[in-house]
Amino acid sequence: MSRTTIHDIAKELNTSPSTVSKALNDHPSISAATKKLIKETAQNLNYRQNRLASSLRSGRTNIIGILIPSSDIGFFGAVVHGIEKVARANGYNILLFQSNETGEYEVEGVETLLQTSVDGIIASIAKDTPNLDHFYYVKKRKVPLVLFDRTKDELGAPSVVVDDYKGAFMATEHLIQQGYTQIAHISGPQHIKIFNDRLCGYVDALKMNNMEVDEDLIQYGRNSIESGRFSAERLLSRNKGMDAIFAVEDFTALGALQYFKQEGIKMPGEIGMIGFGNESFSPYVTPSLSTIDQQPARMGEEAFTLFLEAMAKKAAGTEETELVTEPKKIILDPVLIVRESSVMTVMA
Amino acid sequence: MSRTTIHDIAKELNTSPSTVSKALNDHPSISAATKKLIKETAQNLNYRQNRLASSLRSGRTNIIGILIPSSDIGFFGAVVHGIEKVARANGYNILLFQSNETGEYEVEGVETLLQTSVDGIIASIAKDTPNLDHFYYVKKRKVPLVLFDRTKDELGAPSVVVDDYKGAFMATEHLIQQGYTQIAHISGPQHIKIFNDRLCGYVDALKMNNMEVDEDLIQYGRNSIESGRFSAERLLSRNKGMDAIFAVEDFTALGALQYFKQEGIKMPGEIGMIGFGNESFSPYVTPSLSTIDQQPARMGEEAFTLFLEAMAKKAAGTEETELVTEPKKIILDPVLIVRESSVMTVMA
């Protein structure tokens, strides 16, 4: 590839290559006006920095590692797009590693990302991670760590989450407002905070509306289509007059929906349904699935902003203050998405 | 983290740390039996090699970079899982980069992966890549390159694809066998070989069955839900008595399906539909979508095997022979998946 070099830019502006190089690397000895001119000229000449050389100089790679449980879950893909958008605008590239929900792969992911000298790691914790040693190791290595969605407060890392309790409360209250009275909940693994938060939101919404909380209408699942089918079958078999389900996430809701369809049960007439997560398939199933949106694109953008702040702290040598001050935690509002599965009178 | 070291293994076996180290790094001076014993002991003691140190010794990172157009497309996610499965079994970790279907990001992806010193790159080319310079650069750097699904023969890289022509032929013939007579096709961007192959398969299936090829029943789309909706509307507006559509991929089929539902057109009775790609949503839409499965998990496994072969060639210094011999091309058979959308009598 024949490329524009800093010599071409220097020639164009009648200045020295070293001035160009300093300007492109934001050296303090160059004025803001000169930097602007040189950067614009570089852009006009379609100049791309030799990243490796640049990284050797700066000690940075301008790469962020993102560790997600699974790219099969549309929510994580949408967060990644949110991160990408702002990361690229700030000159960062991102590399993805998926843990496939296991602690073993997550440990390998952390090692792989550290090995490739990423400037920082943005992570969401796998369902089956038995301990957090690998994340403590990231912190020990002083590599900025930001958590999103599935976080652990004890890691003391900045994080961005959606208000899961509130989302569950909204979902349950929506079913109540639609006239459903025997509302069941299919929950997820309780050692993960967000799933416990959703359970609490469900319970409190019932209580606040003076409705009984019936243990027989709560089923603990494993966040999968299969688990949703199985849980729906179990709930129905208890003959409690269940007329609606709030499912902990959309894959679980989809499994329940499939089971009811197979059994000839009409939705939303006989049983109403709402999920959580606004997965990509949710608008396209029949009936289309009501759900809670977690603003994943914004979550990604906020996570990247937290990473930039952590980088700035690291550069200023002030990251130790994290030990005395609480790390920043951004809590996004959930958004109720009403579709056919939860509305008694279905609109066209 | 308190970790097992080579000293622990040496103590356990009453041998020297240097013998352990040599055995774990497959040094030729150590016998196969000793290597086996040491590796088993290492595993029993839950030993994990310090990858970075190991990589500095071997000149390898044991990381493969995977470049995909988008992780939002379930097909690519499934290929990645196929690669992962065999990669992990062979001691490799993988890092993902998504090009979001643009050439610009794809170039950045190649640079980022080369910068992190991956041992090789397994790639599927973005829809909007204007040229292949960045892939030629990978070859020039002698980094093994394997292509899958969206490939370019002129790159001279080993590749694995599905027989797209055959898949399209099967899809169209299936509609003919179901009794449909005015079969339309929504195609994709024609500069990408696989979409042109699918068009040819459609045309030839009609011809082989003595059916007329009507240009008015062919619509060129952009492989998206929106494009599918628009194309379905255009095809219907031509009043050609269209009674079935073979869509170039499942997102396009989904858009068409949504449009017909909205217009109150019955599927598969009034219009039959088959897609291509077996996306994750396809079994769950109503009617469930018939499609062509591309064996993505196997595609991933084969791609990794081609990468290992390229690594072996590189180690033996015989990769130049690629210039005189044709690079290996593995062609997988497509699999017809019949669901509700294409079967006149829908089964329960």
GROMACS .gro file of C-alpha atoms in nm, chain A residues 2-283:
model
  282
    2SER     CA    1   0.144   0.335  -0.096
    3ARG     CA    2   0.060   0.564   0.190
    4THR     CA    3   0.075   0.926   0.286
    5THR     CA    4   0.364   0.980   0.530
    6ILE     CA    5   0.437   1.259   0.775
    7HIS     CA    6   0.693   1.380   0.518
    8ASP     CA    7   0.412   1.441   0.268
    9ILE     CA    8   0.222   1.642   0.527
   10ALA     CA    9   0.534   1.840   0.624
   11LYS     CA   10   0.602   1.920   0.256
   12GLU     CA   11   0.245   2.034   0.202
   13LEU     CA   12   0.265   2.275   0.497
   14ASN     CA   13   0.628   2.374   0.449
   15THR     CA   14   0.718   2.258   0.801
   16SER     CA   15   0.933   1.980   0.947
   17PRO     CA   16   0.832   1.614   0.979
   18SER     CA   17   0.912   1.631   1.350
   19THR     CA   18   0.661   1.916   1.398
   20VAL     CA   19   0.400   1.710   1.213
   21SER     CA   20   0.476   1.406   1.426
   22LYS     CA   21   0.454   1.605   1.749
   23ALA     CA   22   0.126   1.766   1.643
   24LEU     CA   23  -0.030   1.433   1.553
   25ASN     CA   24   0.075   1.294   1.890
   26ASP     CA   25  -0.059   1.596   2.079
   27HIS     CA   26   0.283   1.705   2.202
   28PRO     CA   27   0.247   2.001   2.446
   29SER     CA   28   0.515   2.205   2.265
   30ILE     CA   29   0.289   2.254   1.961
   31SER     CA   30   0.018   2.522   1.965
   32ALA     CA   31  -0.347   2.430   1.936
   33ALA     CA   32  -0.381   2.621   1.608
   34THR     CA   33  -0.087   2.436   1.451
   35LYS     CA   34  -0.219   2.102   1.573
   36LYS     CA   35  -0.555   2.179   1.415
   37LEU     CA   36  -0.399   2.275   1.081
   38ILE     CA   37  -0.174   1.969   1.073
   39LYS     CA   38  -0.453   1.731   1.170
   40GLU     CA   39  -0.682   1.875   0.903
   41THR     CA   40  -0.412   1.847   0.641
   42ALA     CA   41  -0.341   1.489   0.750
   43GLN     CA   42  -0.708   1.410   0.707
   44ASN     CA   43  -0.726   1.577   0.365
   45LEU     CA   44  -0.424   1.376   0.249
   46ASN     CA   45  -0.590   1.060   0.380
   47TYR     CA   46  -0.305   1.003   0.625
   48ARG     CA   47  -0.329   0.706   0.858
   49GLN     CA   48  -0.088   0.682   1.148
   50ASN     CA   49   0.136   0.382   1.173
   51ARG     CA   50  -0.035   0.256   1.482
   52LEU     CA   51   0.236   0.020   1.598
   53ALA     CA   52   0.507   0.289   1.584
   54SER     CA   53   0.272   0.536   1.746
   55SER     CA   54   0.189   0.286   2.018
   56LEU     CA   55   0.557   0.219   2.089
   57ARG     CA   56   0.607   0.590   2.144
   58SER     CA   57   0.301   0.647   2.360
   59GLY     CA   58   0.294   0.318   2.547
   60ARG     CA   59  -0.067   0.288   2.437
   61THR     CA   60  -0.225   0.063   2.178
   62ASN     CA   61  -0.551   0.254   2.136
   63ILE     CA   62  -0.727  -0.081   2.153
   64ILE     CA   63  -0.994  -0.162   2.410
   65GLY     CA   64  -1.084  -0.518   2.490
   66ILE     CA   65  -1.451  -0.598   2.539
   67LEU     CA   66  -1.542  -0.912   2.725
   68ILE     CA   67  -1.902  -1.024   2.684
   69PRO     CA   68  -2.085  -1.339   2.789
   70SER     CA   69  -2.211  -1.413   2.436
   71SER     CA   70  -2.252  -1.234   2.107
   72ASP     CA   71  -2.559  -1.454   2.046
   73ILE     CA   72  -2.748  -1.231   2.289
   74GLY     CA   73  -2.858  -0.929   2.089
   75PHE     CA   74  -2.838  -0.702   2.393
   76PHE     CA   75  -2.459  -0.745   2.418
   77GLY     CA   76  -2.419  -0.687   2.045
   78ALA     CA   77  -2.612  -0.362   2.081
   79VAL     CA   78  -2.394  -0.249   2.373
   80VAL     CA   79  -2.085  -0.327   2.166
   81HIS     CA   80  -2.220  -0.107   1.885
   82GLY     CA   81  -2.269   0.173   2.137
   83ILE     CA   82  -1.909   0.137   2.256
   84GLU     CA   83  -1.780   0.120   1.898
   85LYS     CA   84  -1.953   0.438   1.797
   86VAL     CA   85  -1.782   0.656   2.059
   87ALA     CA   86  -1.459   0.453   2.063
   88ARG     CA   87  -1.400   0.511   1.693
   89ALA     CA   88  -1.478   0.879   1.727
   90ASN     CA   89  -1.200   0.886   1.989
   91GLY     CA   90  -0.947   0.693   1.779
   92TYR     CA   91  -0.990   0.359   1.953
   93ASN     CA   92  -1.043   0.018   1.800
   94ILE     CA   93  -1.209  -0.260   1.988
   95LEU     CA   94  -1.146  -0.631   2.012
   96LEU     CA   95  -1.415  -0.867   2.134
   97PHE     CA   96  -1.384  -1.182   2.340
   98GLN     CA   97  -1.686  -1.390   2.432
   99SER     CA   98  -1.678  -1.601   2.746
  100ASN     CA   99  -1.969  -1.821   2.639
  101GLU     CA  100  -2.099  -1.771   2.993
  102THR     CA  101  -1.822  -1.980   3.155
  103GLY     CA  102  -1.567  -1.868   3.411
  104GLU     CA  103  -1.295  -2.074   3.244
  105TYR     CA  104  -1.328  -1.890   2.911
  106GLU     CA  105  -1.362  -1.560   3.092
  107VAL     CA  106  -1.024  -1.615   3.258
  108GLU     CA  107  -0.875  -1.695   2.916
  109GLY     CA  108  -1.038  -1.385   2.777
  110VAL     CA  109  -0.878  -1.162   3.038
  111GLU     CA  110  -0.539  -1.325   2.975
  112THR     CA  111  -0.575  -1.289   2.599
  113LEU     CA  112  -0.672  -0.924   2.622
  114LEU     CA  113  -0.389  -0.843   2.864
  115GLN     CA  114  -0.149  -1.031   2.641
  116THR     CA  115  -0.247  -0.811   2.347
  117SER     CA  116  -0.178  -0.503   2.559
  118VAL     CA  117  -0.520  -0.346   2.535
  119ASP     CA  118  -0.542  -0.002   2.698
  120GLY     CA  119  -0.841  -0.112   2.904
  121ILE     CA  120  -1.114  -0.373   2.943
  122ILE     CA  121  -1.489  -0.320   2.936
  123ALA     CA  122  -1.659  -0.634   3.067
  124SER     CA  123  -1.990  -0.793   3.153
  125ILE     CA  124  -1.954  -1.093   3.383
  126ALA     CA  125  -2.039  -1.448   3.270
  127LYS     CA  126  -2.331  -1.633   3.429
  128ASP     CA  127  -2.111  -1.914   3.557
  129THR     CA  128  -1.805  -1.725   3.684
  130PRO     CA  129  -1.715  -1.887   4.018
  131ASN     CA  130  -1.478  -1.613   4.139
  132LEU     CA  131  -1.344  -1.273   4.043
  133ASP     CA  132  -0.967  -1.332   4.074
  134HIS     CA  133  -0.907  -1.258   3.708
  135PHE     CA  134  -1.076  -0.918   3.739
  136TYR     CA  135  -0.876  -0.835   4.053
  137TYR     CA  136  -0.569  -0.924   3.849
  138VAL     CA  137  -0.668  -0.668   3.583
  139LYS     CA  138  -0.690  -0.405   3.854
  140LYS     CA  139  -0.356  -0.512   4.001
  141ARG     CA  140  -0.198  -0.467   3.660
  142LYS     CA  141  -0.344  -0.113   3.665
  143VAL     CA  142  -0.534  -0.171   3.343
  144PRO     CA  143  -0.853   0.039   3.350
  145LEU     CA  144  -1.156  -0.183   3.401
  146VAL     CA  145  -1.517  -0.080   3.341
  147LEU     CA  146  -1.813  -0.310   3.403
  148PHE     CA  147  -2.157  -0.299   3.245
  149ASP     CA  148  -2.490  -0.475   3.303
  150ARG     CA  149  -2.357  -0.778   3.492
  151THR     CA  150  -2.134  -0.609   3.746
  152LYS     CA  151  -1.994  -0.678   4.092
  153ASP     CA  152  -1.970  -0.386   4.333
  154GLU     CA  153  -1.689  -0.548   4.533
  155LEU     CA  154  -1.454  -0.507   4.236
  156GLY     CA  155  -1.462  -0.132   4.293
  157ALA     CA  156  -1.472  -0.065   3.919
  158PRO     CA  157  -1.677   0.210   3.756
  159SER     CA  158  -1.989   0.063   3.601
  160VAL     CA  159  -2.302   0.129   3.404
  161VAL     CA  160  -2.620  -0.065   3.457
  162VAL     CA  161  -2.987  -0.035   3.390
  163ASP     CA  162  -3.218  -0.008   3.689
  164ASP     CA  163  -3.328  -0.372   3.685
  165TYR     CA  164  -3.549  -0.339   3.990
  166LYS     CA  165  -3.737  -0.050   3.833
  167GLY     CA  166  -3.767  -0.229   3.498
  168ALA     CA  167  -3.918  -0.536   3.664
  169PHE     CA  168  -4.150  -0.317   3.866
  170MET     CA  169  -4.266  -0.141   3.547
  171ALA     CA  170  -4.318  -0.470   3.364
  172THR     CA  171  -4.525  -0.618   3.646
  173GLU     CA  172  -4.727  -0.301   3.698
  174HIS     CA  173  -4.801  -0.289   3.325
  175LEU     CA  174  -4.954  -0.639   3.346
  176ILE     CA  175  -5.159  -0.532   3.648
  177GLN     CA  176  -5.286  -0.225   3.462
  178GLN     CA  177  -5.388  -0.446   3.172
  179GLY     CA  178  -5.619  -0.633   3.410
  180TYR     CA  179  -5.417  -0.948   3.475
  181THR     CA  180  -5.454  -1.070   3.832
  182GLN     CA  181  -5.258  -1.396   3.870
  183ILE     CA  182  -4.917  -1.285   3.749
  184ALA     CA  183  -4.632  -1.538   3.757
  185HIS     CA  184  -4.260  -1.472   3.731
  186ILE     CA  185  -3.994  -1.689   3.569
  187SER     CA  186  -3.671  -1.575   3.733
  188GLY     CA  187  -3.302  -1.635   3.656
  189PRO     CA  188  -2.996  -1.752   3.854
  190GLN     CA  189  -3.014  -1.570   4.187
  191HIS     CA  190  -2.639  -1.534   4.246
  192ILE     CA  191  -2.643  -1.274   3.967
  193LYS     CA  192  -2.757  -0.948   4.113
  194ILE     CA  193  -2.962  -0.823   3.818
  195PHE     CA  194  -3.184  -1.131   3.821
  196ASN     CA  195  -3.242  -1.100   4.193
  197ASP     CA  196  -3.321  -0.728   4.143
  198ARG     CA  197  -3.582  -0.822   3.883
  199LEU     CA  198  -3.741  -1.070   4.123
  200CYS     CA  199  -3.758  -0.799   4.391
  201GLY     CA  200  -3.914  -0.553   4.146
  202TYR     CA  201  -4.182  -0.810   4.062
  203VAL     CA  202  -4.257  -0.886   4.427
  204ASP     CA  203  -4.273  -0.518   4.525
  205ALA     CA  204  -4.500  -0.425   4.233
  206LEU     CA  205  -4.748  -0.691   4.347
  207LYS     CA  206  -4.729  -0.574   4.708
  208MET     CA  207  -4.765  -0.207   4.618
  209ASN     CA  208  -5.083  -0.300   4.429
  210ASN     CA  209  -5.216  -0.502   4.724
  211MET     CA  210  -5.179  -0.831   4.539
  212GLU     CA  211  -5.071  -1.153   4.703
  213VAL     CA  212  -4.723  -1.290   4.633
  214ASP     CA  213  -4.769  -1.663   4.572
  215GLU     CA  214  -4.452  -1.876   4.582
  216ASP     CA  215  -4.622  -2.122   4.346
  217LEU     CA  216  -4.626  -1.851   4.082
  218ILE     CA  217  -4.248  -1.804   4.095
  219GLN     CA  218  -4.030  -2.041   3.898
  220TYR     CA  219  -3.649  -2.027   3.892
  221GLY     CA  220  -3.509  -2.085   3.544
  222ARG     CA  221  -3.179  -2.078   3.358
  223ASN     CA  222  -3.232  -1.796   3.106
  224SER     CA  223  -3.287  -2.001   2.792
  225ILE     CA  224  -3.563  -2.096   2.553
  226GLU     CA  225  -3.566  -2.451   2.689
  227SER     CA  226  -3.585  -2.324   3.045
  228GLY     CA  227  -3.873  -2.095   2.945
  229ARG     CA  228  -4.070  -2.385   2.796
  230PHE     CA  229  -4.010  -2.600   3.100
  231SER     CA  230  -4.094  -2.322   3.345
  232ALA     CA  231  -4.418  -2.235   3.163
  233GLU     CA  232  -4.523  -2.599   3.179
  234ARG     CA  233  -4.445  -2.619   3.549
  235LEU     CA  234  -4.632  -2.297   3.629
  236LEU     CA  235  -4.937  -2.408   3.433
  237SER     CA  236  -4.942  -2.749   3.597
  238ARG     CA  237  -4.988  -2.591   3.940
  239ASN     CA  238  -5.345  -2.488   3.849
  240LYS     CA  239  -5.324  -2.151   4.018
  241GLY     CA  240  -5.530  -1.969   3.757
  242MET     CA  241  -5.217  -1.797   3.621
  243ASP     CA  242  -5.317  -1.541   3.358
  244ALA     CA  243  -4.986  -1.363   3.290
  245ILE     CA  244  -4.610  -1.411   3.309
  246PHE     CA  245  -4.328  -1.164   3.357
  247ALA     CA  246  -4.020  -1.345   3.228
  248VAL     CA  247  -3.673  -1.248   3.351
  249GLU     CA  248  -3.546  -1.209   2.994
  250ASP     CA  249  -3.674  -1.245   2.639
  251PHE     CA  250  -3.532  -1.591   2.559
  252THR     CA  251  -3.719  -1.729   2.860
  253ALA     CA  252  -4.034  -1.547   2.744
  254LEU     CA  253  -3.990  -1.693   2.394
  255GLY     CA  254  -3.973  -2.047   2.532
  256ALA     CA  255  -4.289  -1.990   2.737
  257LEU     CA  256  -4.462  -1.839   2.435
  258GLN     CA  257  -4.372  -2.141   2.222
  259TYR     CA  258  -4.506  -2.376   2.487
  260PHE     CA  259  -4.841  -2.194   2.513
  261LYS     CA  260  -4.877  -2.185   2.134
  262GLN     CA  261  -4.813  -2.557   2.119
  263GLU     CA  262  -5.078  -2.612   2.386
  264GLY     CA  263  -5.330  -2.396   2.199
  265ILE     CA  264  -5.344  -2.134   2.475
  266LYS     CA  265  -5.436  -1.791   2.338
  267MET     CA  266  -5.208  -1.496   2.405
  268PRO     CA  267  -5.264  -1.229   2.525
  269GLY     CA  268  -5.629  -1.330   2.590
  270GLU     CA  269  -5.577  -1.634   2.813
  271ILE     CA  270  -5.222  -1.558   2.920
  272GLY     CA  271  -5.039  -1.228   2.889
  273MET     CA  272  -4.663  -1.208   2.864
  274ILE     CA  273  -4.383  -0.958   2.905
  275GLY     CA  274  -4.009  -1.020   2.883
  276PHE     CA  275  -3.698  -0.817   2.960
  277GLY     CA  276  -3.414  -0.713   2.729
  278ASN     CA  277  -3.583  -0.628   2.400
  279GLU     CA  278  -3.401  -0.898   2.204
  280SER     CA  279  -3.385  -0.869   1.826
  281PHE     CA  280  -3.644  -1.144   1.770
  282SER     CA  281  -3.897  -0.995   2.010
  283PRO     CA  282  -4.084  -0.771   1.761
   0.00000   0.00000   0.00000
